[in-house]
Amino acid sequence: MTEFLEMGGYAKYVWSAFGLTLVVLVANIVVARQQFRSVRTRLAQRWANQQESSDL
Amino acid sequence: MWTWFHKLGSPPHLYRLAGRLAPWLLWIAIVLIAIGTYGGLVLAPPDYQQGDGFRIIYVHAPSAWMSMSIYAVMATASAIGLIWRMKLAFAVAAASAPVGASFTFLALVTGAIWGQPMWGTWWVWDARLTSELILLFVYFGYMGLRAAFTEVQKADRTSAVLAIVGVVNLPIIHYSVVWWNTLHQASTVTKLDNPSISMNMLWPLLVMIIGFNLFYIAILATRVRSEVLGRERNARWVSEALSDLSPENGITA
Amino acid sequence: MTPRRQRMVGTGLVMAGVALAAVLALRAFQENLMFFYSPTDVIAGSAAEGTRFRLGGLVIDGSLRREIGSLEVQFDVTDTENTMTVVYAGVLPDLFREGQGVIANGYLLADGKFQADEVLAKHDEEYMSPEVAQMLEDRGHPVDGGTAAIEQ
């Protein structure tokens, strides 16, 4: 196991490259979802406001 | 076939289809990337010259591949949008840019991390590295240009011209290692007839590339949904699609 | 001509124009885009004397010599036609091997040697396990790590 983690002496290079990749992939998921959610809530609010103003 | 094509061109249909497909695509992508990572880190043998350091190829090469193929998608969608006035094509282009930029960044940084021990330097201004850096700046330029317009249609058309002009960089990146003396080595995998890598090292790389592609499509699906909602905000179907968020249902923003 | 066809032709013309401009620009800067010169280029006078440039080639087997008691090393670099000697004092990258490709950054000395202050290793696009490399060697096809890298 330690031998695997050491990566033949290239541990810091291999693990930082894979770690950074994981971070970028997860960030892609999180950002895309957050953006989708915020667009949805913003537009729902907008429709609700329009509803109110037409009700008056 | 044509009805399918027309349906794809209809915003509410695309919105629903993308919503149904996105989670599936994302899970398949995650599984493939996990398999590829295991294959690359554990199952593949070390390289005869670089030892375990060569394993960085399993994240570097797929990222570099995606940086270029996403740009090709973005430019093609931009051209389709300009020529056929297809709004959804512009939505695909706009949704692709941030994903493509993130993979370009990843390719550059993992390349630097690989170059430091093997070549002896993080960075050199050779033709391959420089043209890939230019690709990152073209992505930034595309996104910056879009952000500079408040009107979506103007942003679409102007940024589309930039995307199409930037396509000239793709063959330069790909052939830079052939046309000029570079520090970067020639392509390993794209010589499909005779890849310069043995099978037990190659398969995890191919699994990773397929996984990265599906990952992009999954993220694209979610981002296109946001784009479509924003562009169609006054359409009737949008209010219906958002009905689960409306105050009457007791869920407020 | 329909408006759509017009836009199609317009897009095509823009792309053709940009491609042409790129080809011309790249041709004009061909020299600057070369990351390194081979010993043959240097002998032919491509690299100006007294200025800094990069020299690339294969390290000849058995040519690495160390000065006793100092960091300085000397080795011969070849492009299979011509050969130059590189003088360098510093840390060599992991992939620096005899028979492998290197790129040295520095300048020409009066005695025709190349004084480097940076040496980078250039590897090729072949990846294989040590076992396969050994097997190829046993069969009489030694893997030549750097030849493909230089003769691209």
CSV table of C-alpha atoms in Angstrom, one decimal:
chain,number,residue,atom,x,y,z
A,1,MET,CA,0.0,0.0,0.0
A,2,THR,CA,2.7,2.5,0.9
A,3,GLU,CA,4.6,1.4,-2.2
A,4,PHE,CA,1.5,2.3,-4.2
A,5,LEU,CA,1.2,5.7,-2.5
A,6,GLU,CA,4.8,6.5,-3.1
A,7,MET,CA,4.4,6.0,-6.9
A,8,GLY,CA,8.0,5.2,-7.4
A,9,GLY,CA,9.1,8.5,-6.0
A,10,TYR,CA,6.7,10.5,-8.1
A,11,ALA,CA,4.0,10.7,-5.4
A,12,LYS,CA,3.7,14.5,-5.3
A,13,TYR,CA,3.5,14.8,-9.0
A,14,VAL,CA,1.1,11.9,-9.7
A,15,TRP,CA,-1.2,12.6,-6.8
A,16,SER,CA,-1.4,16.4,-7.3
A,17,ALA,CA,-2.3,15.8,-11.0
A,18,PHE,CA,-5.0,13.4,-10.1
A,19,GLY,CA,-6.2,15.5,-7.2
A,20,LEU,CA,-6.4,18.6,-9.3
A,21,THR,CA,-8.4,16.7,-11.9
A,22,LEU,CA,-10.9,15.5,-9.3
A,23,VAL,CA,-11.3,19.1,-8.0
A,24,VAL,CA,-11.9,20.5,-11.5
A,25,LEU,CA,-14.4,17.7,-12.4
A,26,VAL,CA,-16.3,18.2,-9.1
A,27,ALA,CA,-16.3,22.0,-9.6
A,28,ASN,CA,-17.8,21.5,-13.0
A,29,ILE,CA,-20.7,19.5,-11.5
A,30,VAL,CA,-21.3,21.9,-8.6
A,31,VAL,CA,-21.1,25.1,-10.7
A,32,ALA,CA,-23.5,23.7,-13.5
A,33,ARG,CA,-26.0,22.6,-10.9
A,34,GLN,CA,-25.9,25.8,-8.9
A,35,GLN,CA,-26.3,27.9,-12.0
A,36,PHE,CA,-29.3,25.8,-13.0
A,37,ARG,CA,-30.9,26.1,-9.6
A,38,SER,CA,-30.4,29.9,-9.4
A,39,VAL,CA,-31.8,30.4,-13.0
A,40,ARG,CA,-34.9,28.3,-12.0
A,41,THR,CA,-35.6,30.2,-8.8
A,42,ARG,CA,-35.0,33.6,-10.4
A,43,LEU,CA,-37.4,32.8,-13.2
A,44,ALA,CA,-40.0,31.3,-10.9
A,45,GLN,CA,-39.9,34.5,-8.9
A,46,ARG,CA,-40.3,36.5,-12.0
A,47,TRP,CA,-43.4,34.6,-13.1
A,48,ALA,CA,-44.8,34.9,-9.6
A,49,ASN,CA,-44.3,38.7,-9.7
A,50,GLN,CA,-45.9,38.9,-13.1
A,51,GLN,CA,-48.9,36.9,-11.8
A,52,GLU,CA,-49.3,39.4,-8.9
A,53,SER,CA,-49.1,42.4,-11.1
A,54,SER,CA,-51.7,41.0,-13.5
A,55,ASP,CA,-54.0,40.1,-10.6
A,56,LEU,CA,-54.1,43.7,-9.4
B,1,MET,CA,-35.9,11.0,-38.3
B,2,TRP,CA,-36.9,14.5,-39.2
B,3,THR,CA,-39.6,14.7,-36.5
B,4,TRP,CA,-36.9,13.7,-34.1
B,5,PHE,CA,-34.6,16.4,-35.4
B,6,HIS,CA,-37.4,18.9,-35.2
B,7,LYS,CA,-38.2,17.9,-31.6
B,8,LEU,CA,-34.6,18.4,-30.7
B,9,GLY,CA,-34.9,21.9,-32.1
B,10,SER,CA,-37.8,22.6,-29.9
B,11,PRO,CA,-36.7,24.2,-26.6
B,12,PRO,CA,-39.2,22.5,-24.2
B,13,HIS,CA,-38.5,19.1,-25.7
B,14,LEU,CA,-34.7,19.6,-25.4
B,15,TYR,CA,-35.1,20.9,-21.9
B,16,ARG,CA,-37.0,17.8,-20.8
B,17,LEU,CA,-34.7,15.4,-22.7
B,18,ALA,CA,-31.6,17.0,-21.3
B,19,GLY,CA,-33.1,16.8,-17.8
B,20,ARG,CA,-33.8,13.1,-18.2
B,21,LEU,CA,-30.4,12.2,-19.7
B,22,ALA,CA,-28.1,14.3,-17.6
B,23,PRO,CA,-28.1,12.1,-14.4
B,24,TRP,CA,-27.6,8.9,-16.4
B,25,LEU,CA,-24.8,10.3,-18.4
B,26,LEU,CA,-23.1,11.7,-15.3
B,27,TRP,CA,-23.2,8.4,-13.5
B,28,ILE,CA,-21.9,6.4,-16.5
B,29,ALA,CA,-19.1,9.0,-16.8
B,30,ILE,CA,-18.2,8.7,-13.1
B,31,VAL,CA,-18.1,4.9,-13.3
B,32,LEU,CA,-15.9,5.0,-16.5
B,33,ILE,CA,-13.6,7.6,-15.0
B,34,ALA,CA,-13.3,5.5,-11.8
B,35,ILE,CA,-12.5,2.4,-13.8
B,36,GLY,CA,-10.0,4.3,-15.9
B,37,THR,CA,-8.3,5.8,-12.8
B,38,TYR,CA,-8.0,2.3,-11.2
B,39,GLY,CA,-6.7,0.9,-14.4
B,40,GLY,CA,-4.2,3.7,-14.9
B,41,LEU,CA,-2.9,3.9,-11.3
B,42,VAL,CA,-3.0,0.2,-10.3
B,43,LEU,CA,-3.4,-2.2,-13.3
B,44,ALA,CA,-1.2,-0.5,-15.9
B,45,PRO,CA,2.6,-1.3,-15.5
B,46,PRO,CA,5.1,1.5,-15.0
B,47,ASP,CA,6.8,2.9,-18.0
B,48,TYR,CA,10.3,1.6,-18.9
B,49,GLN,CA,11.7,5.1,-18.9
B,50,GLN,CA,9.4,7.2,-16.6
B,51,GLY,CA,8.4,4.6,-14.1
B,52,ASP,CA,5.2,5.6,-12.2
B,53,GLY,CA,5.5,9.2,-13.3
B,54,PHE,CA,4.0,8.4,-16.7
B,55,ARG,CA,0.7,7.7,-15.0
B,56,ILE,CA,-0.1,11.4,-15.2
B,57,ILE,CA,-0.9,10.7,-18.9
B,58,TYR,CA,-4.3,9.2,-17.7
B,59,VAL,CA,-5.5,12.7,-16.7
B,60,HIS,CA,-3.3,14.9,-18.9
B,61,ALA,CA,-4.1,13.3,-22.3
B,62,PRO,CA,-7.9,13.1,-21.8
B,63,SER,CA,-8.0,16.7,-20.6
B,64,ALA,CA,-6.0,17.9,-23.6
B,65,TRP,CA,-8.2,15.8,-25.9
B,66,MET,CA,-11.4,17.4,-24.4
B,67,SER,CA,-9.9,20.9,-24.6
B,68,MET,CA,-9.8,20.6,-28.4
B,69,SER,CA,-12.9,18.5,-29.1
B,70,ILE,CA,-15.1,20.8,-26.9
B,71,TYR,CA,-13.7,23.7,-28.9
B,72,ALA,CA,-14.6,21.9,-32.1
B,73,VAL,CA,-18.2,21.4,-30.8
B,74,MET,CA,-18.4,25.1,-29.8
B,75,ALA,CA,-17.2,26.4,-33.2
B,76,THR,CA,-19.5,24.0,-35.1
B,77,ALA,CA,-22.5,25.0,-33.0
B,78,SER,CA,-21.6,28.6,-33.5
B,79,ALA,CA,-21.4,28.2,-37.3
B,80,ILE,CA,-24.8,26.3,-37.3
B,81,GLY,CA,-26.3,29.1,-35.2
B,82,LEU,CA,-25.0,31.8,-37.6
B,83,ILE,CA,-26.0,30.1,-40.8
B,84,TRP,CA,-29.3,28.5,-39.8
B,85,ARG,CA,-30.2,31.1,-37.2
B,86,MET,CA,-30.7,28.3,-34.7
B,87,LYS,CA,-30.9,29.6,-31.1
B,88,LEU,CA,-30.4,26.3,-29.6
B,89,ALA,CA,-27.0,25.9,-31.4
B,90,PHE,CA,-25.9,29.2,-29.8
B,91,ALA,CA,-27.1,27.8,-26.4
B,92,VAL,CA,-24.9,24.7,-26.9
B,93,ALA,CA,-21.9,26.9,-27.8
B,94,ALA,CA,-22.3,29.2,-24.8
B,95,ALA,CA,-22.8,26.2,-22.5
B,96,SER,CA,-19.6,24.5,-23.8
B,97,ALA,CA,-17.2,27.3,-23.3
B,98,PRO,CA,-16.7,27.1,-19.5
B,99,VAL,CA,-16.3,23.4,-19.6
B,100,GLY,CA,-13.8,23.6,-22.4
B,101,ALA,CA,-11.8,26.2,-20.6
B,102,SER,CA,-11.7,24.1,-17.4
B,103,PHE,CA,-10.3,21.1,-19.4
B,104,THR,CA,-7.8,23.4,-21.1
B,105,PHE,CA,-6.6,24.6,-17.7
B,106,LEU,CA,-6.4,21.1,-16.5
B,107,ALA,CA,-4.3,20.0,-19.5
B,108,LEU,CA,-1.9,22.9,-19.0
B,109,VAL,CA,-1.4,22.4,-15.3
B,110,THR,CA,-1.2,18.5,-15.3
B,111,GLY,CA,1.3,18.9,-18.2
B,112,ALA,CA,3.4,21.3,-16.1
B,113,ILE,CA,3.2,18.8,-13.2
B,114,TRP,CA,4.4,16.1,-15.6
B,115,GLY,CA,7.1,18.2,-17.2
B,116,GLN,CA,8.8,19.2,-14.1
B,117,PRO,CA,10.3,15.8,-13.1
B,118,MET,CA,10.6,14.4,-16.7
B,119,TRP,CA,11.7,17.2,-18.9
B,120,GLY,CA,13.2,19.2,-16.1
B,121,THR,CA,10.9,22.2,-16.4
B,122,TRP,CA,7.4,23.2,-15.6
B,123,TRP,CA,7.0,25.3,-18.7
B,124,VAL,CA,8.7,26.2,-22.0
B,125,TRP,CA,7.5,28.4,-24.8
B,126,ASP,CA,7.5,25.6,-27.5
B,127,ALA,CA,4.9,25.5,-30.2
B,128,ARG,CA,2.7,22.9,-28.5
B,129,LEU,CA,2.5,24.5,-25.1
B,130,THR,CA,2.1,28.0,-26.4
B,131,SER,CA,-0.7,27.1,-28.8
B,132,GLU,CA,-2.5,25.3,-26.0
B,133,LEU,CA,-2.2,28.4,-23.8
B,134,ILE,CA,-3.6,30.4,-26.7
B,135,LEU,CA,-6.6,28.0,-26.7
B,136,LEU,CA,-7.2,28.9,-23.1
B,137,PHE,CA,-7.1,32.6,-23.9
B,138,VAL,CA,-9.5,32.1,-26.8
B,139,TYR,CA,-12.0,30.4,-24.4
B,140,PHE,CA,-11.6,33.3,-22.0
B,141,GLY,CA,-12.0,35.8,-24.9
B,142,TYR,CA,-15.2,34.0,-26.0
B,143,MET,CA,-16.7,34.1,-22.5
B,144,GLY,CA,-15.6,37.7,-21.9
B,145,LEU,CA,-17.1,38.8,-25.2
B,146,ARG,CA,-20.4,37.1,-24.3
B,147,ALA,CA,-20.4,38.8,-20.9
B,148,ALA,CA,-19.9,42.2,-22.5
B,149,PHE,CA,-23.3,42.1,-24.2
B,150,THR,CA,-26.6,42.4,-22.4
B,151,GLU,CA,-28.6,41.4,-25.4
B,152,VAL,CA,-28.4,37.6,-25.9
B,153,GLN,CA,-28.7,37.7,-29.7
B,154,LYS,CA,-25.8,40.2,-30.1
B,155,ALA,CA,-23.7,38.1,-27.7
B,156,ASP,CA,-24.5,35.0,-29.7
B,157,ARG,CA,-23.6,36.4,-33.1
B,158,THR,CA,-20.5,38.3,-32.1
B,159,SER,CA,-19.0,35.5,-30.0
B,160,ALA,CA,-19.8,33.0,-32.7
B,161,VAL,CA,-17.5,34.9,-35.1
B,162,LEU,CA,-14.7,34.7,-32.5
B,163,ALA,CA,-15.3,30.9,-32.0
B,164,ILE,CA,-15.2,30.3,-35.8
B,165,VAL,CA,-12.0,32.3,-36.3
B,166,GLY,CA,-10.4,30.5,-33.3
B,167,VAL,CA,-10.8,27.2,-35.0
B,168,VAL,CA,-7.6,27.9,-36.9
B,169,ASN,CA,-5.7,27.1,-33.7
B,170,LEU,CA,-6.9,23.5,-33.5
B,171,PRO,CA,-4.8,22.1,-36.4
B,172,ILE,CA,-1.9,24.2,-35.1
B,173,ILE,CA,-2.1,22.6,-31.7
B,174,HIS,CA,-2.4,19.1,-33.1
B,175,TYR,CA,0.3,19.3,-35.7
B,176,SER,CA,2.7,21.6,-33.8
B,177,VAL,CA,4.7,18.6,-32.7
B,178,VAL,CA,5.1,17.6,-36.3
B,179,TRP,CA,5.6,20.9,-38.0
B,180,TRP,CA,8.2,22.4,-35.6
B,181,ASN,CA,10.9,21.2,-33.2
B,182,THR,CA,9.2,21.1,-29.8
B,183,LEU,CA,10.0,19.8,-26.4
B,184,HIS,CA,6.7,18.1,-26.3
B,185,GLN,CA,6.7,14.6,-27.9
B,186,ALA,CA,4.5,13.5,-30.8
B,187,SER,CA,1.0,12.1,-30.3
B,188,THR,CA,0.7,8.6,-28.8
B,189,VAL,CA,-2.9,7.6,-29.3
B,190,THR,CA,-4.1,9.5,-32.3
B,191,LYS,CA,-2.1,7.2,-34.5
B,192,LEU,CA,-5.0,4.8,-34.2
B,193,ASP,CA,-3.6,2.2,-36.6
B,194,ASN,CA,-0.5,1.9,-34.6
B,195,PRO,CA,-0.6,3.6,-31.2
B,196,SER,CA,2.9,3.8,-29.6
B,197,ILE,CA,1.7,2.3,-26.3
B,198,SER,CA,1.1,-1.3,-25.2
B,199,MET,CA,-2.4,-2.6,-24.8
B,200,ASN,CA,-2.3,-2.9,-21.0
B,201,MET,CA,-1.4,0.8,-20.8
B,202,LEU,CA,-3.7,1.9,-23.5
B,203,TRP,CA,-7.1,0.6,-22.4
B,204,PRO,CA,-7.4,2.7,-19.2
B,205,LEU,CA,-6.5,5.8,-21.3
B,206,LEU,CA,-9.3,5.0,-23.8
B,207,VAL,CA,-11.8,4.4,-21.0
B,208,MET,CA,-10.8,7.7,-19.5
B,209,ILE,CA,-11.3,9.5,-22.8
B,210,ILE,CA,-14.8,8.0,-23.2
B,211,GLY,CA,-15.6,8.9,-19.6
B,212,PHE,CA,-14.4,12.5,-20.0
B,213,ASN,CA,-16.5,12.8,-23.2
B,214,LEU,CA,-19.6,11.6,-21.4
B,215,PHE,CA,-18.8,13.8,-18.5
B,216,TYR,CA,-18.7,16.8,-20.8
B,217,ILE,CA,-22.1,15.8,-22.4
B,218,ALA,CA,-23.6,15.5,-18.9
B,219,ILE,CA,-22.4,18.9,-17.8
B,220,LEU,CA,-23.4,20.3,-21.2
B,221,ALA,CA,-27.0,18.9,-20.7
B,222,THR,CA,-27.4,20.7,-17.4
B,223,ARG,CA,-25.8,24.0,-18.7
B,224,VAL,CA,-28.0,23.9,-21.8
B,225,ARG,CA,-31.0,23.6,-19.6
B,226,SER,CA,-30.0,26.8,-17.8
B,227,GLU,CA,-29.3,28.5,-21.1
B,228,VAL,CA,-32.7,27.5,-22.6
B,229,LEU,CA,-34.6,28.6,-19.6
B,230,GLY,CA,-32.9,32.0,-19.6
B,231,ARG,CA,-33.5,32.5,-23.4
B,232,GLU,CA,-37.1,31.4,-23.3
B,233,ARG,CA,-38.0,33.1,-20.0
B,234,ASN,CA,-41.2,34.6,-21.4
B,235,ALA,CA,-42.5,31.4,-23.0
B,236,ARG,CA,-45.6,29.7,-21.5
B,237,TRP,CA,-43.8,26.3,-21.2
B,238,VAL,CA,-41.2,27.8,-18.9
B,239,SER,CA,-43.8,28.8,-16.3
B,240,GLU,CA,-45.2,25.2,-16.5
B,241,ALA,CA,-41.7,23.8,-16.2
B,242,LEU,CA,-41.1,25.9,-13.1
B,243,SER,CA,-44.6,25.2,-11.6
B,244,ASP,CA,-43.0,23.0,-8.9
B,245,LEU,CA,-41.2,26.1,-7.6
B,246,SER,CA,-44.3,28.4,-7.7
B,247,PRO,CA,-45.6,29.9,-4.4
B,248,GLU,CA,-48.9,28.1,-4.8
B,249,ASN,CA,-47.2,24.8,-4.2
B,250,GLY,CA,-45.8,26.0,-1.0
B,251,ILE,CA,-42.2,26.0,-2.1
B,252,THR,CA,-40.8,29.5,-2.3
B,253,ALA,CA,-37.5,30.7,-3.5
C,1,MET,CA,-28.9,33.5,-53.4
C,2,THR,CA,-31.0,32.9,-50.3
C,3,PRO,CA,-29.9,34.7,-47.1
C,4,ARG,CA,-29.0,31.4,-45.6
C,5,ARG,CA,-26.7,30.5,-48.5
C,6,GLN,CA,-25.2,34.0,-48.3
C,7,ARG,CA,-24.4,33.5,-44.6
C,8,MET,CA,-22.9,30.0,-45.4
C,9,VAL,CA,-20.6,31.5,-48.1
C,10,GLY,CA,-19.7,34.4,-45.8
C,11,THR,CA,-18.7,32.0,-43.0
C,12,GLY,CA,-16.7,29.9,-45.4
C,13,LEU,CA,-14.9,33.0,-46.7
C,14,VAL,CA,-14.1,34.2,-43.2
C,15,MET,CA,-12.6,30.8,-42.3
C,16,ALA,CA,-10.6,30.6,-45.6
C,17,GLY,CA,-9.3,34.1,-45.0
C,18,VAL,CA,-8.2,33.3,-41.4
C,19,ALA,CA,-6.6,30.0,-42.5
C,20,LEU,CA,-4.7,31.8,-45.2
C,21,ALA,CA,-3.5,34.5,-42.8
C,22,ALA,CA,-2.5,31.9,-40.3
C,23,VAL,CA,-0.5,29.9,-42.9
C,24,LEU,CA,1.3,33.1,-44.0
C,25,ALA,CA,2.0,34.2,-40.4
C,26,LEU,CA,3.3,30.8,-39.4
C,27,ARG,CA,5.6,30.6,-42.5
C,28,ALA,CA,7.0,34.1,-41.7
C,29,PHE,CA,7.7,33.0,-38.1
C,30,GLN,CA,8.9,29.5,-39.0
C,31,GLU,CA,12.3,30.2,-37.6
C,32,ASN,CA,11.1,31.5,-34.3
C,33,LEU,CA,8.7,28.6,-33.8
C,34,MET,CA,11.6,26.2,-33.8
C,35,PHE,CA,12.2,25.4,-30.2
C,36,PHE,CA,15.7,24.1,-30.8
C,37,TYR,CA,18.4,23.6,-33.5
C,38,SER,CA,20.1,20.4,-34.4
C,39,PRO,CA,23.9,20.2,-34.6
C,40,THR,CA,23.6,20.2,-38.4
C,41,ASP,CA,21.6,23.5,-38.2
C,42,VAL,CA,24.3,25.0,-36.0
C,43,ILE,CA,27.1,24.0,-38.3
C,44,ALA,CA,25.1,25.3,-41.3
C,45,GLY,CA,25.0,28.6,-39.5
C,46,SER,CA,21.3,28.8,-38.6
C,47,ALA,CA,22.1,29.8,-35.1
C,48,ALA,CA,24.0,33.0,-34.8
C,49,GLU,CA,27.3,32.9,-33.0
C,50,GLY,CA,27.5,34.6,-29.6
C,51,THR,CA,23.7,34.6,-29.2
C,52,ARG,CA,21.7,32.3,-27.0
C,53,PHE,CA,19.9,29.4,-28.6
C,54,ARG,CA,18.8,25.8,-27.8
C,55,LEU,CA,20.6,22.8,-29.1
C,56,GLY,CA,18.7,19.5,-29.4
C,57,GLY,CA,19.8,16.0,-30.2
C,58,LEU,CA,20.6,12.5,-28.8
C,59,VAL,CA,23.1,12.0,-26.1
C,60,ILE,CA,25.7,9.6,-27.6
C,61,ASP,CA,26.1,6.4,-25.6
C,62,GLY,CA,29.2,6.4,-23.4
C,63,SER,CA,29.9,10.1,-24.0
C,64,LEU,CA,29.0,11.4,-20.6
C,65,ARG,CA,32.1,12.6,-18.7
C,66,ARG,CA,32.1,14.1,-15.2
C,67,GLU,CA,34.8,16.4,-14.0
C,68,ILE,CA,36.1,14.9,-10.8
C,69,GLY,CA,35.3,17.1,-7.8
C,70,SER,CA,32.8,19.4,-9.5
C,71,LEU,CA,29.2,19.4,-10.8
C,72,GLU,CA,30.4,19.9,-14.4
C,73,VAL,CA,29.5,17.3,-17.0
C,74,GLN,CA,30.3,17.0,-20.7
C,75,PHE,CA,28.4,14.9,-23.2
C,76,ASP,CA,28.2,14.7,-27.0
C,77,VAL,CA,24.9,15.4,-28.7
C,78,THR,CA,24.2,14.1,-32.2
C,79,ASP,CA,21.4,14.3,-34.8
C,80,THR,CA,23.0,11.2,-36.5
C,81,GLU,CA,24.8,13.5,-39.0
C,82,ASN,CA,26.8,15.9,-36.9
C,83,THR,CA,27.9,16.0,-33.3
C,84,MET,CA,28.5,18.7,-30.8
C,85,THR,CA,29.9,18.6,-27.2
C,86,VAL,CA,27.8,20.2,-24.5
C,87,VAL,CA,29.4,21.5,-21.2
C,88,TYR,CA,27.0,21.8,-18.3
C,89,ALA,CA,27.1,22.3,-14.6
C,90,GLY,CA,23.8,21.6,-12.8
C,91,VAL,CA,21.1,19.2,-12.1
C,92,LEU,CA,20.1,16.8,-14.9
C,93,PRO,CA,16.4,15.9,-15.3
C,94,ASP,CA,15.2,12.4,-14.4
C,95,LEU,CA,14.9,11.3,-18.0
C,96,PHE,CA,18.5,12.4,-18.9
C,97,ARG,CA,20.0,9.2,-20.3
C,98,GLU,CA,22.7,8.3,-22.8
C,99,GLY,CA,20.9,7.4,-26.0
C,100,GLN,CA,18.0,9.7,-25.1
C,101,GLY,CA,17.0,13.1,-26.5
C,102,VAL,CA,18.0,16.3,-24.8
C,103,ILE,CA,17.6,20.0,-25.4
C,104,ALA,CA,20.3,22.3,-24.0
C,105,ASN,CA,19.9,26.1,-23.6
C,106,GLY,CA,23.0,28.1,-23.9
C,107,TYR,CA,25.6,29.5,-26.3
C,108,LEU,CA,28.6,28.5,-28.4
C,109,LEU,CA,32.1,28.7,-26.9
C,110,ALA,CA,35.1,29.7,-28.9
C,111,ASP,CA,36.4,26.1,-29.0
C,112,GLY,CA,33.2,25.0,-30.7
C,113,LYS,CA,31.7,23.4,-27.6
C,114,PHE,CA,28.2,24.4,-26.4
C,115,GLN,CA,28.0,25.9,-22.9
C,116,ALA,CA,24.6,25.1,-21.5
C,117,ASP,CA,23.0,26.6,-18.4
C,118,GLU,CA,19.8,24.5,-18.7
C,119,VAL,CA,19.4,20.9,-19.9
C,120,LEU,CA,15.9,19.5,-20.6
C,121,ALA,CA,15.1,15.9,-21.4
C,122,LYS,CA,13.0,15.2,-24.5
C,123,HIS,CA,11.2,11.9,-24.4
C,124,ASP,CA,9.3,10.2,-27.2
C,125,GLU,CA,5.7,9.1,-27.5
C,126,GLU,CA,6.4,5.4,-26.8
C,127,TYR,CA,5.3,3.9,-23.6
C,128,MET,CA,5.9,0.3,-22.5
C,129,SER,CA,6.5,-1.7,-19.4
C,130,PRO,CA,10.1,-2.5,-18.4
C,131,GLU,CA,9.4,-6.2,-19.2
C,132,VAL,CA,8.4,-5.4,-22.8
C,133,ALA,CA,11.4,-3.1,-23.2
C,134,GLN,CA,13.7,-5.9,-22.0
C,135,MET,CA,12.0,-8.4,-24.3
C,136,LEU,CA,12.5,-6.2,-27.3
C,137,GLU,CA,16.2,-5.8,-26.3
C,138,ASP,CA,16.6,-9.6,-26.0
C,139,ARG,CA,15.2,-10.1,-29.4
C,140,GLY,CA,17.7,-7.7,-30.8
C,141,HIS,CA,15.5,-4.7,-31.3
C,142,PRO,CA,16.8,-2.4,-28.6
C,143,VAL,CA,14.3,0.4,-27.9
C,144,ASP,CA,16.0,3.6,-28.8
C,145,GLY,CA,14.3,6.0,-26.5
C,146,GLY,CA,15.2,9.2,-28.3
C,147,THR,CA,15.5,8.6,-32.0
C,148,ALA,CA,11.8,9.0,-32.7
C,149,ALA,CA,11.9,12.1,-30.5
C,150,ILE,CA,14.5,13.8,-32.6
C,151,GLU,CA,13.6,12.5,-36.1
C,152,GLN,CA,10.0,13.7,-36.0
